[in-house]
Every structure is written in C-alpha cells, then in structure tokens.
Amino acid sequence: MTQRQWFKLHGWCSLPIWILFCFICITGTIAVFSHELTWLFNENARAVNPEGLPAQPVSELVATVKDQFPTANVTTVMAFEPYIINAVIFSTENIPTGIAYVNQYTGEIQEVNQGITFINFMRSLHSWLLFPWQDGYSVGYYLVSAMSFVMIGALVTGLVIYKRFWRAYSQPKIRTEQGKKTLLTDLHKHGGAWSIWFLIVMSLTGLWYFTQQVLWHADIDIEEHAPLVEVSDIPLGEKAQPPVSFEDALLIAERRFPDIRPSFIMMPEHNRDMFKIVGGGDFIFYDQYSYRLDINPWNGEVARAVSPDNMNTLQTIQHIVDPLHYGTIGGIWTKIIWFIFGLILSAMSITGFMIWGSRTMKAAKAKRTPLQESLQNEGAN
C-alpha cells in the first residue's frame, strides 16, 4: 500500500464515528476522577475525620441506619476510598431505594440519596451510553467496546504513516508559526507518539470488554452464581431467624482472608440466600472485587471462597482489566496520569477530525474550481 492509502485507512479507522469516539474518550476521562469529583462537589459524600478516629466496623454503620430507619431493609453496603463515605443501600415503605451516606469515622448519616449517584452515572454513560439492557446485553456496551477495534486500527495505521515516531521523544517540535494545519498535524503526531502505551492499554482492555459482552450475551458465566443454602440446613418454622449475624459473617470473612477490605456486601434476600462479601486485598493489580465469599447464614460455613490465588484465567483477566482501564493501580497518582492521557486521546480525535476536514475541503475546492471555470466559459460564449 502507498503512504496515501495508509493515510486514508487511518482516517477511516476513526473519522466516520469520530463524534462517538470523542464522546467515549471524554466521558472515560471524567469517569477516572468520578470519586474525586463526587468528593469535591458534594460535601455530604466526604468522610471528614478531624479527630483521627478509626473507621467503625461496617456492621455498626448498618446498625446506625437501622436505628434511624427502624423498618429499613438493608440490602447492600459499599465502601470506597478512605476519604469517601460508605454507602448503605436500604428500603422502607416510604423510601423504595435509599442510599445512606454514612461517615465511617463518626457514624453520622450525612445524606440519604434516592436517585442515581454521579459515580454510577459517569461509569454507566461511559460504559454503555445509558442504553437499556435486554436479555444479557446492551447495544451501547457493544458500541463502546467495539471502539477497541477502531483504536487498534488507528494505532497500527498511525505507526505506519509516522514511521519515525521516536523523534517525538528525542526531538519534539511543535511548529506554531507555520499555520493552523501544521500546528494541528504536529499536535496530532506528538500526542499519538506519546500515547502509544496508553492506546495499547485502552485497546486491549476494550477488547476484553467486547469479549466479556459476547460471553454474557451467550449466557456463558465467567463467575458462577452464588450457591444456595441447602433446604436441610434451614430449620422448620415460619419465623426462623438465621443464627449467623452480619457481624459474624464479616469476622468469618476476615478469618478466611486476613487482608480482605470489604467493598461490596450483600445481605441474604431470602431463606436460601447467603451473605455475599466482596472486597480487595494486597494484590495491587487486582480490582476491589477480587475476593468473594459466600457465607451460609444458618451454620456459618463458607460455601465458596474466591481469591486471586484460585481464579481461572478468565476470572483473572476480568479482575485486572478495570484497574488498568481506569488507572486505579497506584491510587491518585496513576489516576492523574490516566486523566492526562485521556485528555490527550480526546484532543487527538478532535485534531484528527480537523486535519481530515481541512484536507477534504481543500480537495473539494480543487475539484470545484475547474467546473466553475467551465461554467463561466460557457456563460461567456
């Protein structure tokens, strides 16, 4: 292929859908800092701890919610970074779905949110464009994850066009006085060269999200469903209560995995359901859901325990992709790096479109001029 053909292919890798691609890049860049933005703009979401108190056990936070809402049915508890409150999800007769923002240090309920949170909104908008889910799949999820193919194509063709890309490292040059076209081209080339590693990470993680969607759509479970309590374990009696409390379940989980940091806890929804305790640990490349325990509330047995040590290949990939995609591996510092390169990637889609638009208009103008001259000549005759 000639250089001109590679250039056309590079353009077709992204230009036909550049608005969607640009939108996904921008929402993903914002989503990287969704927790920090929540902290910044919602003071009720801040876990302020001026007296340096230790974090209270999750069971006490649940008890606080039940004290304030005696009829509350607590279903889920979520924990985030130390500077963000814990979220206790519950329902009452008057509150179908409430999220209590509980300060884990003071035990104070700082807000009860009955709508969608900014964190969930940004992650959902970026991941599946808020398209509805149906029969295990979302058209939006396919659209977003399919961008990985576009990104791979743009990366490969870009490297073919810009053969000496390493000059952007050794001899960076942004020409600001040679016109708009030259400036845009320099910015696009240098942004691409410096973002090669980021493009590879986003392409590969996006490819996994696409694969994951196909598996979901085909009803192939990457992680098995939680087991049910055997009927024989449940004592007879309409009002039988499980002897294992929520606090007991947490202690059992900590005995099994001493380094577990619970991040998502679900209570049993019916007599045969179990406590589901999910959290992160000392494995830095794994997400905050890499530990999973299902605990029988009737006898305290651990029915299932999953950790990075006993995951299969697909489960391992699933739990290391999110930290790579959102840059949470090293906390706030890696988030900053991911945010900066997210901005560069967003800007590249815009400069790429502007370069393409400029060339297209120029070509159209060059074709139109002979035609106009011909018409003028005919008019003169």
Tab-separated table of C-alpha atoms in Angstrom:
chain	number	residue	atom	x	y	z
A	1	MET	CA	0.000	0.000	0.000
A	2	THR	CA	1.145	3.534	-0.680
A	3	GLN	CA	1.558	6.158	2.027
A	4	ARG	CA	-1.562	7.929	0.712
A	5	GLN	CA	-3.623	4.735	1.022
A	6	TRP	CA	-2.389	4.171	4.579
A	7	PHE	CA	-3.346	7.743	5.407
A	8	LYS	CA	-6.872	7.182	4.035
A	9	LEU	CA	-7.168	3.959	6.028
A	10	HIS	CA	-6.007	5.796	9.162
A	11	GLY	CA	-8.756	8.358	8.630
A	12	TRP	CA	-11.432	5.748	8.031
A	13	CYS	CA	-10.465	3.992	11.262
A	14	SER	CA	-11.975	6.797	13.281
A	15	LEU	CA	-13.446	9.636	11.243
A	16	PRO	CA	-16.806	8.081	10.318
A	17	ILE	CA	-17.621	7.729	14.016
A	18	TRP	CA	-15.352	10.383	15.444
A	19	ILE	CA	-18.115	12.109	17.455
A	20	LEU	CA	-18.980	8.855	19.256
A	21	PHE	CA	-15.288	8.049	19.735
A	22	CYS	CA	-14.583	11.527	21.090
A	23	PHE	CA	-17.599	11.351	23.432
A	24	ILE	CA	-16.445	7.993	24.834
A	25	CYS	CA	-12.922	9.358	25.366
A	26	ILE	CA	-14.205	12.423	27.230
A	27	THR	CA	-16.656	10.518	29.449
A	28	GLY	CA	-13.972	7.939	30.250
A	29	THR	CA	-11.544	10.695	31.191
A	30	ILE	CA	-14.105	12.206	33.564
A	31	ALA	CA	-15.006	8.757	34.942
A	32	VAL	CA	-11.392	8.282	36.072
A	33	PHE	CA	-11.971	11.054	38.610
A	34	SER	CA	-15.648	10.335	39.361
A	35	HIS	CA	-14.901	9.590	43.038
A	36	GLU	CA	-12.770	12.699	43.451
A	37	LEU	CA	-15.350	14.893	41.680
A	38	THR	CA	-18.034	13.495	43.966
A	39	TRP	CA	-15.882	14.422	46.952
A	40	LEU	CA	-15.262	17.895	45.512
A	41	PHE	CA	-18.838	18.868	44.654
A	42	ASN	CA	-20.829	17.029	47.342
A	43	GLU	CA	-19.701	17.791	50.874
A	44	ASN	CA	-22.072	15.118	52.214
A	45	ALA	CA	-20.014	12.497	50.383
A	46	ARG	CA	-16.813	13.447	52.226
A	47	ALA	CA	-15.649	11.191	55.056
A	48	VAL	CA	-14.289	14.032	57.163
A	49	ASN	CA	-12.302	12.810	60.154
A	50	PRO	CA	-10.810	15.802	62.029
A	51	GLU	CA	-10.270	13.844	65.253
A	52	GLY	CA	-8.390	10.978	63.592
A	53	LEU	CA	-10.917	8.325	64.647
A	54	PRO	CA	-10.523	4.739	63.409
A	55	ALA	CA	-13.066	3.513	60.885
A	56	GLN	CA	-16.047	1.829	62.503
A	57	PRO	CA	-16.933	-1.754	61.536
A	58	VAL	CA	-19.389	-1.992	58.674
A	59	SER	CA	-21.866	-3.768	60.950
A	60	GLU	CA	-22.042	-0.650	63.171
A	61	LEU	CA	-22.764	1.553	60.147
A	62	VAL	CA	-25.643	-0.755	59.234
A	63	ALA	CA	-26.881	-0.580	62.839
A	64	THR	CA	-26.814	3.231	62.621
A	65	VAL	CA	-29.063	3.157	59.559
A	66	LYS	CA	-31.459	0.763	61.267
A	67	ASP	CA	-31.567	2.997	64.338
A	68	GLN	CA	-32.652	5.968	62.235
A	69	PHE	CA	-34.937	3.909	59.964
A	70	PRO	CA	-36.291	1.100	62.198
A	71	THR	CA	-38.185	-0.571	59.339
A	72	ALA	CA	-35.246	-0.390	56.940
A	73	ASN	CA	-34.390	-3.472	54.915
A	74	VAL	CA	-30.660	-3.110	54.355
A	75	THR	CA	-29.583	-4.980	51.225
A	76	THR	CA	-26.104	-3.759	50.329
A	77	VAL	CA	-23.122	-1.894	51.763
A	78	MET	CA	-20.471	-0.310	49.542
A	79	ALA	CA	-17.086	1.067	50.632
A	80	PHE	CA	-14.855	3.318	48.527
A	81	GLU	CA	-11.638	5.248	49.156
A	82	PRO	CA	-10.947	6.292	52.786
A	83	TYR	CA	-11.953	9.891	52.031
A	84	ILE	CA	-15.383	8.918	50.641
A	85	ILE	CA	-18.315	7.912	52.865
A	86	ASN	CA	-19.658	4.359	52.941
A	87	ALA	CA	-22.961	3.804	51.139
A	88	VAL	CA	-25.648	1.719	52.832
A	89	ILE	CA	-28.455	0.802	50.425
A	90	PHE	CA	-31.818	0.157	52.043
A	91	SER	CA	-35.562	0.390	51.505
A	92	THR	CA	-38.563	1.265	53.656
A	93	GLU	CA	-42.250	1.726	52.964
A	94	ASN	CA	-41.667	5.383	52.123
A	95	ILE	CA	-38.223	5.046	50.522
A	96	PRO	CA	-38.222	2.404	47.741
A	97	THR	CA	-34.460	2.680	47.251
A	98	GLY	CA	-32.331	4.849	49.501
A	99	ILE	CA	-28.579	5.242	49.724
A	100	ALA	CA	-27.472	6.397	53.172
A	101	TYR	CA	-24.151	8.251	53.073
A	102	VAL	CA	-22.632	7.152	56.402
A	103	ASN	CA	-19.367	8.647	57.640
A	104	GLN	CA	-17.379	5.572	58.633
A	105	TYR	CA	-15.403	7.543	61.254
A	106	THR	CA	-18.154	9.473	63.033
A	107	GLY	CA	-21.053	7.124	62.266
A	108	GLU	CA	-23.161	10.095	61.128
A	109	ILE	CA	-25.654	9.722	58.269
A	110	GLN	CA	-24.794	12.748	56.126
A	111	GLU	CA	-27.336	12.266	53.317
A	112	VAL	CA	-29.979	9.898	52.019
A	113	ASN	CA	-29.831	9.784	48.217
A	114	GLN	CA	-32.886	8.398	46.431
A	115	GLY	CA	-31.582	8.876	42.886
A	116	ILE	CA	-28.560	7.861	40.829
A	117	THR	CA	-25.108	8.843	42.055
A	118	PHE	CA	-22.604	10.777	39.942
A	119	ILE	CA	-20.187	7.831	40.104
A	120	ASN	CA	-22.768	5.388	38.728
A	121	PHE	CA	-23.961	7.891	36.137
A	122	MET	CA	-20.479	8.540	34.715
A	123	ARG	CA	-19.472	4.881	34.699
A	124	SER	CA	-22.765	3.888	33.033
A	125	LEU	CA	-22.603	6.723	30.494
A	126	HIS	CA	-19.052	5.804	29.537
A	127	SER	CA	-19.542	2.026	29.558
A	128	TRP	CA	-22.863	1.599	27.711
A	129	LEU	CA	-24.074	5.127	26.895
A	130	LEU	CA	-27.121	4.511	29.124
A	131	PHE	CA	-28.632	2.184	26.510
A	132	PRO	CA	-31.103	-0.240	28.139
A	133	TRP	CA	-30.042	-3.799	28.919
A	134	GLN	CA	-32.064	-6.637	27.419
A	135	ASP	CA	-31.534	-10.403	27.611
A	136	GLY	CA	-27.996	-10.025	28.974
A	137	TYR	CA	-26.687	-7.464	26.516
A	138	SER	CA	-26.760	-3.751	25.752
A	139	VAL	CA	-26.328	-2.221	22.297
A	140	GLY	CA	-24.466	0.646	23.946
A	141	TYR	CA	-21.976	-1.732	25.580
A	142	TYR	CA	-21.276	-3.280	22.169
A	143	LEU	CA	-20.830	0.160	20.600
A	144	VAL	CA	-18.393	1.331	23.266
A	145	SER	CA	-16.323	-1.847	23.440
A	146	ALA	CA	-16.201	-2.072	19.629
A	147	MET	CA	-14.207	1.159	19.722
A	148	SER	CA	-11.245	-1.042	20.715
A	149	PHE	CA	-11.061	-2.266	17.093
A	150	VAL	CA	-11.116	1.329	15.870
A	151	MET	CA	-8.350	2.235	18.290
A	152	ILE	CA	-6.183	-0.719	17.257
A	153	GLY	CA	-6.647	0.206	13.585
A	154	ALA	CA	-5.820	3.864	14.228
A	155	LEU	CA	-2.725	2.885	16.215
A	156	VAL	CA	-1.339	0.477	13.595
A	157	THR	CA	-2.002	2.759	10.606
A	158	GLY	CA	-0.714	5.761	12.538
A	159	LEU	CA	2.595	3.999	13.194
A	160	VAL	CA	2.891	3.090	9.505
A	161	ILE	CA	2.305	6.719	8.460
A	162	TYR	CA	4.531	8.261	11.142
A	163	LYS	CA	7.463	5.874	10.736
A	164	ARG	CA	9.958	7.888	12.740
A	165	PHE	CA	7.639	8.417	15.690
A	166	TRP	CA	10.508	8.190	18.192
A	167	ARG	CA	11.573	11.662	17.073
A	168	ALA	CA	8.625	12.936	19.138
A	169	TYR	CA	10.627	11.785	22.188
A	170	SER	CA	14.144	12.762	21.109
A	171	GLN	CA	13.366	15.896	19.016
A	172	PRO	CA	9.922	17.166	19.998
A	173	LYS	CA	8.894	20.061	17.774
A	174	ILE	CA	5.563	21.908	17.770
A	175	ARG	CA	5.589	24.482	14.966
A	176	THR	CA	3.288	27.322	15.994
A	177	GLU	CA	4.186	29.872	13.312
A	178	GLN	CA	3.604	27.874	10.132
A	179	GLY	CA	-0.148	27.916	10.023
A	180	LYS	CA	-3.053	26.114	11.589
A	181	LYS	CA	-2.656	22.934	9.529
A	182	THR	CA	0.988	22.454	10.537
A	183	LEU	CA	0.192	23.108	14.196
A	184	LEU	CA	-2.678	20.588	14.218
A	185	THR	CA	-0.537	17.974	12.457
A	186	ASP	CA	2.315	18.395	14.935
A	187	LEU	CA	-0.033	18.174	17.925
A	188	HIS	CA	-1.728	15.075	16.492
A	189	LYS	CA	1.559	13.307	15.730
A	190	HIS	CA	3.201	14.113	19.054
A	191	GLY	CA	0.063	13.239	21.022
A	192	GLY	CA	-0.119	9.894	19.256
A	193	ALA	CA	3.560	9.098	19.742
A	194	TRP	CA	3.497	9.888	23.461
A	195	SER	CA	0.245	7.971	23.905
A	196	ILE	CA	1.293	4.700	22.266
A	197	TRP	CA	1.419	2.865	25.601
A	198	PHE	CA	-1.955	4.324	26.596
A	199	LEU	CA	-3.530	3.392	23.251
A	200	ILE	CA	-2.287	-0.182	23.667
A	201	VAL	CA	-3.717	-0.413	27.211
A	202	MET	CA	-7.096	1.055	26.168
A	203	SER	CA	-7.255	-1.153	23.056
A	204	LEU	CA	-6.537	-4.383	24.923
A	205	THR	CA	-8.829	-3.634	27.868
A	206	GLY	CA	-11.563	-2.521	25.446
A	207	LEU	CA	-11.095	-5.768	23.532
A	208	TRP	CA	-11.678	-7.662	26.772
A	209	TYR	CA	-14.876	-5.705	27.462
A	210	PHE	CA	-16.106	-6.671	23.988
A	211	THR	CA	-15.236	-10.336	24.647
A	212	GLN	CA	-16.931	-10.174	28.036
A	213	GLN	CA	-20.098	-8.780	26.432
A	214	VAL	CA	-20.146	-11.626	23.885
A	215	LEU	CA	-19.811	-14.181	26.709
A	216	TRP	CA	-22.609	-12.526	28.684
A	217	HIS	CA	-24.800	-12.426	25.586
A	218	ALA	CA	-24.166	-16.134	25.030
A	219	ASP	CA	-25.077	-16.930	28.690
A	220	ILE	CA	-21.536	-18.106	29.434
A	221	ASP	CA	-20.757	-17.253	33.060
A	222	ILE	CA	-17.246	-16.075	33.850
A	223	GLU	CA	-18.031	-16.375	37.557
A	224	GLU	CA	-20.512	-18.928	38.762
A	225	HIS	CA	-23.642	-17.809	40.537
A	226	ALA	CA	-23.625	-17.896	44.326
A	227	PRO	CA	-24.655	-21.254	45.735
A	228	LEU	CA	-27.955	-21.644	47.590
A	229	VAL	CA	-28.388	-22.865	51.143
A	230	GLU	CA	-29.447	-26.494	51.288
A	231	VAL	CA	-33.060	-26.897	52.340
A	232	SER	CA	-31.925	-29.332	55.044
A	233	ASP	CA	-29.886	-26.520	56.682
A	234	ILE	CA	-32.994	-24.408	57.264
A	235	PRO	CA	-34.886	-25.203	60.482
A	236	LEU	CA	-38.638	-25.625	60.266
A	237	GLY	CA	-40.767	-22.717	61.400
A	238	GLU	CA	-42.203	-19.702	59.637
A	239	LYS	CA	-40.238	-17.137	61.665
A	240	ALA	CA	-36.929	-18.964	61.954
A	241	GLN	CA	-34.066	-16.478	62.066
A	242	PRO	CA	-30.519	-17.274	60.869
A	243	PRO	CA	-28.179	-17.593	63.883
A	244	VAL	CA	-25.223	-16.061	61.995
A	245	SER	CA	-25.386	-12.275	62.130
A	246	PHE	CA	-23.943	-9.807	59.675
A	247	GLU	CA	-21.134	-9.046	62.118
A	248	ASP	CA	-20.375	-12.771	62.457
A	249	ALA	CA	-20.207	-13.109	58.667
A	250	LEU	CA	-17.649	-10.290	58.450
A	251	LEU	CA	-15.482	-11.939	61.124
A	252	ILE	CA	-15.642	-15.255	59.250
A	253	ALA	CA	-14.569	-13.481	56.057
A	254	GLU	CA	-11.630	-11.794	57.819
A	255	ARG	CA	-10.513	-15.112	59.301
A	256	ARG	CA	-10.519	-16.668	55.826
A	257	PHE	CA	-8.764	-13.744	54.127
A	258	PRO	CA	-6.953	-11.595	56.751
A	259	ASP	CA	-6.071	-8.896	54.187
A	260	ILE	CA	-9.590	-8.506	52.782
A	261	ARG	CA	-11.016	-4.982	52.584
A	262	PRO	CA	-14.760	-5.381	52.052
A	263	SER	CA	-16.073	-3.116	49.296
A	264	PHE	CA	-19.405	-4.664	48.376
A	265	ILE	CA	-21.565	-6.638	50.792
A	266	MET	CA	-24.989	-8.092	50.103
A	267	MET	CA	-27.346	-9.433	52.751
A	268	PRO	CA	-29.379	-12.637	52.244
A	269	GLU	CA	-32.575	-11.800	50.365
A	270	HIS	CA	-34.428	-14.982	51.304
A	271	ASN	CA	-34.030	-18.106	53.442
A	272	ARG	CA	-31.818	-19.924	50.939
A	273	ASP	CA	-29.637	-16.918	50.146
A	274	MET	CA	-26.194	-16.286	51.663
A	275	PHE	CA	-24.085	-13.356	52.808
A	276	LYS	CA	-22.056	-12.235	49.802
A	277	ILE	CA	-18.903	-10.422	50.870
A	278	VAL	CA	-16.705	-8.978	48.131
A	279	GLY	CA	-13.534	-6.970	48.590
A	280	GLY	CA	-9.989	-6.203	47.590
A	281	GLY	CA	-6.717	-7.200	49.176
A	282	ASP	CA	-2.964	-6.903	48.884
A	283	PHE	CA	-2.839	-7.837	45.182
A	284	ILE	CA	-2.213	-4.409	43.636
A	285	PHE	CA	-3.055	-5.350	40.056
A	286	TYR	CA	-6.492	-6.714	41.017
A	287	ASP	CA	-9.645	-4.673	41.493
A	288	GLN	CA	-11.609	-4.131	44.708
A	289	TYR	CA	-13.826	-7.152	43.904
A	290	SER	CA	-11.137	-9.823	43.639
A	291	TYR	CA	-12.081	-11.553	46.919
A	292	ARG	CA	-15.512	-13.141	47.051
A	293	LEU	CA	-17.047	-15.187	49.845
A	294	ASP	CA	-20.498	-16.751	50.143
A	295	ILE	CA	-21.281	-17.493	53.790
A	296	ASN	CA	-24.168	-19.668	54.946
A	297	PRO	CA	-26.225	-17.615	57.464
A	298	TRP	CA	-27.593	-20.791	59.102
A	299	ASN	CA	-24.363	-22.533	60.029
A	300	GLY	CA	-21.559	-20.048	59.265
A	301	GLU	CA	-19.870	-22.265	56.679
A	302	VAL	CA	-18.026	-20.650	53.806
A	303	ALA	CA	-19.780	-22.135	50.788
A	304	ARG	CA	-17.439	-20.517	48.290
A	305	ALA	CA	-14.237	-18.518	48.581
A	306	VAL	CA	-12.577	-16.985	45.527
A	307	SER	CA	-9.323	-15.037	45.598
A	308	PRO	CA	-6.551	-14.252	43.084
A	309	ASP	CA	-4.864	-17.479	44.231
A	310	ASN	CA	-7.602	-19.764	42.919
A	311	MET	CA	-9.078	-17.842	39.970
A	312	ASN	CA	-9.137	-19.295	36.484
A	313	THR	CA	-7.703	-17.383	33.517
A	314	LEU	CA	-10.888	-15.549	32.505
A	315	GLN	CA	-11.616	-14.524	36.089
A	316	THR	CA	-8.077	-13.214	36.480
A	317	ILE	CA	-8.372	-11.120	33.316
A	318	GLN	CA	-11.735	-9.794	34.449
A	319	HIS	CA	-10.320	-8.592	37.766
A	320	ILE	CA	-7.164	-6.927	36.425
A	321	VAL	CA	-8.760	-5.121	33.470
A	322	ASP	CA	-10.652	-2.429	35.406
A	323	PRO	CA	-7.601	-1.094	37.315
A	324	LEU	CA	-5.713	-0.936	34.006
A	325	HIS	CA	-8.578	0.754	32.182
A	326	TYR	CA	-9.336	3.361	34.861
A	327	GLY	CA	-5.812	3.785	36.219
A	328	THR	CA	-6.596	2.870	39.825
A	329	ILE	CA	-3.498	0.680	40.212
A	330	GLY	CA	-1.480	3.210	42.190
A	331	GLY	CA	-4.220	5.378	43.663
A	332	ILE	CA	-4.497	9.090	42.966
A	333	TRP	CA	-1.130	9.385	41.166
A	334	THR	CA	-1.900	6.828	38.477
A	335	LYS	CA	-5.376	8.338	38.157
A	336	ILE	CA	-3.745	11.678	37.352
A	337	ILE	CA	-1.601	10.032	34.655
A	338	TRP	CA	-4.632	8.278	33.135
A	339	PHE	CA	-6.613	11.515	33.259
A	340	ILE	CA	-3.889	13.460	31.408
A	341	PHE	CA	-3.557	10.850	28.692
A	342	GLY	CA	-7.344	10.619	28.476
A	343	LEU	CA	-7.358	14.326	27.658
A	344	ILE	CA	-4.613	13.812	25.057
A	345	LEU	CA	-6.601	10.983	23.438
A	346	SER	CA	-9.746	13.149	23.363
A	347	ALA	CA	-7.769	16.011	21.809
A	348	MET	CA	-6.289	13.643	19.206
A	349	SER	CA	-9.762	12.684	18.000
A	350	ILE	CA	-10.597	16.381	17.612
A	351	THR	CA	-7.342	17.375	15.867
A	352	GLY	CA	-7.622	14.316	13.629
A	353	PHE	CA	-11.070	15.398	12.516
A	354	MET	CA	-9.893	18.983	11.934
A	355	ILE	CA	-6.982	17.771	9.784
A	356	TRP	CA	-9.297	15.497	7.819
A	357	GLY	CA	-11.864	18.278	7.423
A	358	SER	CA	-9.225	20.688	6.163
A	359	ARG	CA	-7.932	18.218	3.559
A	360	THR	CA	-11.450	17.290	2.424
A	361	MET	CA	-12.499	20.907	1.969
A	362	LYS	CA	-9.305	21.642	0.087
A	363	ALA	CA	-9.839	18.661	-2.232
A	364	ALA	CA	-13.484	19.631	-2.809
A	365	LYS	CA	-12.430	23.165	-3.602
A	366	ALA	CA	-9.803	21.936	-6.071
A	367	LYS	CA	-12.434	19.848	-7.889
A	368	ARG	CA	-14.969	22.633	-7.908
A	369	THR	CA	-12.664	25.250	-9.443
A	370	PRO	CA	-12.301	23.672	-12.947
A	371	LEU	CA	-16.067	23.109	-13.027
A	372	GLN	CA	-16.735	26.699	-12.119
A	373	GLU	CA	-14.263	27.864	-14.783
A	374	SER	CA	-16.005	25.689	-17.363
A	375	LEU	CA	-19.404	27.150	-16.453
A	376	GLN	CA	-18.005	30.658	-16.579
A	377	ASN	CA	-16.519	29.995	-20.022
A	378	GLU	CA	-19.815	28.609	-21.291
A	379	GLY	CA	-21.584	31.684	-19.960
A	380	ALA	CA	-19.082	33.960	-21.693
A	381	ASN	CA	-19.613	32.170	-25.016
